Amino acid sequence: QVQLVESGGGLVQAGGSLRLSCVVSGRTFNNRVMAWFRQAPGKEREFVGHMFIVAGSTYYADSVKGRFTISRDNAKNTLYLEMNSLKPEDTVVYYCAASGQLALDYRSQVRYEYWGQGTQVTVSP
């Protein structure tokens, strides 16, 4: 099992920044990809970005490209999502996810077996 615990959400003004953290524990050696998703009430979970664990390469949704950055601290077993130039439409719950699957496309939530509990981000106009 893999446990994911997010933190760092909160209230910020439009144009501001936040950094989300996701602490990873448990049987992590099978993880291939770590990702961030977000979900608004009544809507499907939306892909934000992911990082390939071995290569460290990242990929982002167009809606956040250039504003959000995924990074990691291996010593702390922590994945980060640095969010800049935040907009009111970024107001949703953000989730960290882990995948051990071998796939061609990791933008779908079905590729991820493990999820955190989510952290709320609210961006005021």
Tab-separated table of C-alpha atoms in Angstrom:
chain	number	residue	atom	x	y	z
A	1	GLN	CA	0.000	0.000	0.000
A	2	VAL	CA	0.991	3.584	-0.640
A	3	GLN	CA	-0.196	6.461	1.502
A	4	LEU	CA	-0.408	10.016	0.212
A	5	VAL	CA	-1.048	13.031	2.400
A	6	GLU	CA	-1.520	16.470	0.861
A	7	SER	CA	-1.151	19.798	2.576
A	8	GLY	CA	-0.610	23.440	1.740
A	9	GLY	CA	-4.011	24.457	0.486
A	10	GLY	CA	-5.666	27.638	1.602
A	11	LEU	CA	-7.004	31.017	0.592
A	12	VAL	CA	-5.029	33.293	-1.709
A	13	GLN	CA	-5.788	36.338	-3.806
A	14	ALA	CA	-5.812	36.167	-7.579
A	15	GLY	CA	-2.297	36.506	-8.919
A	16	GLY	CA	-0.840	34.970	-5.792
A	17	SER	CA	1.016	31.722	-5.215
A	18	LEU	CA	0.687	28.551	-3.178
A	19	ARG	CA	2.758	25.432	-2.836
A	20	LEU	CA	1.053	22.126	-2.218
A	21	SER	CA	2.902	19.193	-0.700
A	22	CYS	CA	2.235	15.466	-0.941
A	23	VAL	CA	4.096	13.218	1.473
A	24	VAL	CA	4.449	9.673	0.175
A	25	SER	CA	4.880	6.626	2.402
A	26	GLY	CA	4.463	2.868	2.282
A	27	ARG	CA	5.409	0.564	-0.591
A	28	THR	CA	6.630	3.290	-2.924
A	29	PHE	CA	9.152	1.307	-4.976
A	30	ASN	CA	6.516	0.315	-7.540
A	31	ASN	CA	5.487	3.878	-8.287
A	32	ARG	CA	6.153	4.921	-11.871
A	33	VAL	CA	4.312	8.222	-12.013
A	34	MET	CA	3.147	10.794	-9.492
A	35	ALA	CA	0.490	13.293	-10.457
A	36	TRP	CA	-1.732	16.128	-9.373
A	37	PHE	CA	-5.401	16.270	-10.225
A	38	ARG	CA	-8.098	18.696	-9.211
A	39	GLN	CA	-11.830	18.502	-8.886
A	40	ALA	CA	-14.622	21.027	-8.624
A	41	PRO	CA	-17.950	20.098	-7.017
A	42	GLY	CA	-20.125	18.145	-9.404
A	43	LYS	CA	-17.394	17.823	-12.016
A	44	GLU	CA	-15.003	15.086	-13.056
A	45	ARG	CA	-11.497	15.010	-11.677
A	46	GLU	CA	-9.218	17.018	-13.958
A	47	PHE	CA	-5.593	16.251	-14.763
A	48	VAL	CA	-3.145	18.967	-13.714
A	49	GLY	CA	0.272	17.431	-14.304
A	50	HIS	CA	2.490	14.445	-13.652
A	51	MET	CA	6.093	13.482	-13.073
A	52	PHE	CA	7.823	10.281	-14.134
A	53	ILE	CA	9.578	9.048	-11.014
A	54	VAL	CA	12.740	7.674	-12.587
A	55	ALA	CA	13.338	10.312	-15.250
A	56	GLY	CA	11.974	13.245	-13.282
A	57	SER	CA	10.342	14.603	-16.425
A	58	THR	CA	7.043	16.439	-16.128
A	59	TYR	CA	3.956	17.047	-18.219
A	60	TYR	CA	1.214	19.611	-17.650
A	61	ALA	CA	-2.312	20.307	-18.737
A	62	ASP	CA	-2.615	23.298	-21.034
A	63	SER	CA	-4.725	25.105	-18.458
A	64	VAL	CA	-1.821	25.300	-16.009
A	65	LYS	CA	1.234	25.159	-18.258
A	66	GLY	CA	3.624	27.977	-17.468
A	67	ARG	CA	1.955	28.686	-14.124
A	68	PHE	CA	2.261	25.408	-12.208
A	69	THR	CA	5.407	23.380	-11.571
A	70	ILE	CA	5.778	19.865	-10.166
A	71	SER	CA	8.915	19.043	-8.241
A	72	ARG	CA	10.044	16.569	-5.629
A	73	ASP	CA	12.334	16.149	-2.667
A	74	ASN	CA	13.455	12.532	-2.540
A	75	ALA	CA	14.975	12.906	0.908
A	76	LYS	CA	11.600	13.979	2.256
A	77	ASN	CA	9.534	11.602	0.094
A	78	THR	CA	7.542	14.624	-0.937
A	79	LEU	CA	6.012	15.771	-4.205
A	80	TYR	CA	5.223	19.455	-4.645
A	81	LEU	CA	2.929	21.530	-6.809
A	82	GLU	CA	4.065	25.134	-7.042
A	83	MET	CA	1.168	27.272	-8.253
A	84	ASN	CA	1.767	30.812	-9.472
A	85	SER	CA	-0.436	33.460	-11.066
A	86	LEU	CA	-3.455	31.821	-9.515
A	87	LYS	CA	-6.874	32.552	-10.939
A	88	PRO	CA	-10.328	32.261	-9.355
A	89	GLU	CA	-11.003	29.318	-11.668
A	90	ASP	CA	-8.183	27.439	-9.936
A	91	THR	CA	-10.465	27.235	-6.884
A	92	VAL	CA	-11.008	23.496	-6.408
A	93	VAL	CA	-9.779	20.551	-4.342
A	94	TYR	CA	-6.346	19.298	-5.381
A	95	TYR	CA	-5.365	15.636	-5.153
A	96	CYS	CA	-2.054	13.870	-5.270
A	97	ALA	CA	-1.977	10.449	-6.971
A	98	ALA	CA	0.459	7.602	-7.600
A	99	SER	CA	0.562	5.037	-10.379
A	100	GLY	CA	2.474	1.790	-10.695
A	101	GLN	CA	0.894	0.974	-14.042
A	102	LEU	CA	2.748	0.792	-17.317
A	103	ALA	CA	0.796	2.957	-19.749
A	104	LEU	CA	1.163	5.283	-22.700
A	105	ASP	CA	-0.964	8.027	-21.219
A	106	TYR	CA	-1.107	9.077	-17.601
A	107	ARG	CA	-3.590	11.906	-17.944
A	108	SER	CA	-6.557	9.776	-16.926
A	109	GLN	CA	-7.428	9.199	-13.290
A	110	VAL	CA	-8.010	5.511	-14.011
A	111	ARG	CA	-4.229	5.069	-14.287
A	112	TYR	CA	-3.761	5.866	-10.615
A	113	GLU	CA	-4.235	3.355	-7.811
A	114	TYR	CA	-3.459	5.595	-4.878
A	115	TRP	CA	-4.909	8.953	-3.920
A	116	GLY	CA	-4.534	11.467	-1.176
A	117	GLN	CA	-7.440	12.975	0.702
A	118	GLY	CA	-7.279	16.292	-1.141
A	119	THR	CA	-6.551	19.850	-0.121
A	120	GLN	CA	-8.756	22.844	-0.853
A	121	VAL	CA	-7.398	25.828	-2.749
A	122	THR	CA	-9.496	28.981	-2.870
A	123	VAL	CA	-8.511	31.935	-5.023
A	124	SER	CA	-10.370	35.166	-4.365
A	125	PRO	CA	-10.886	37.726	-7.158
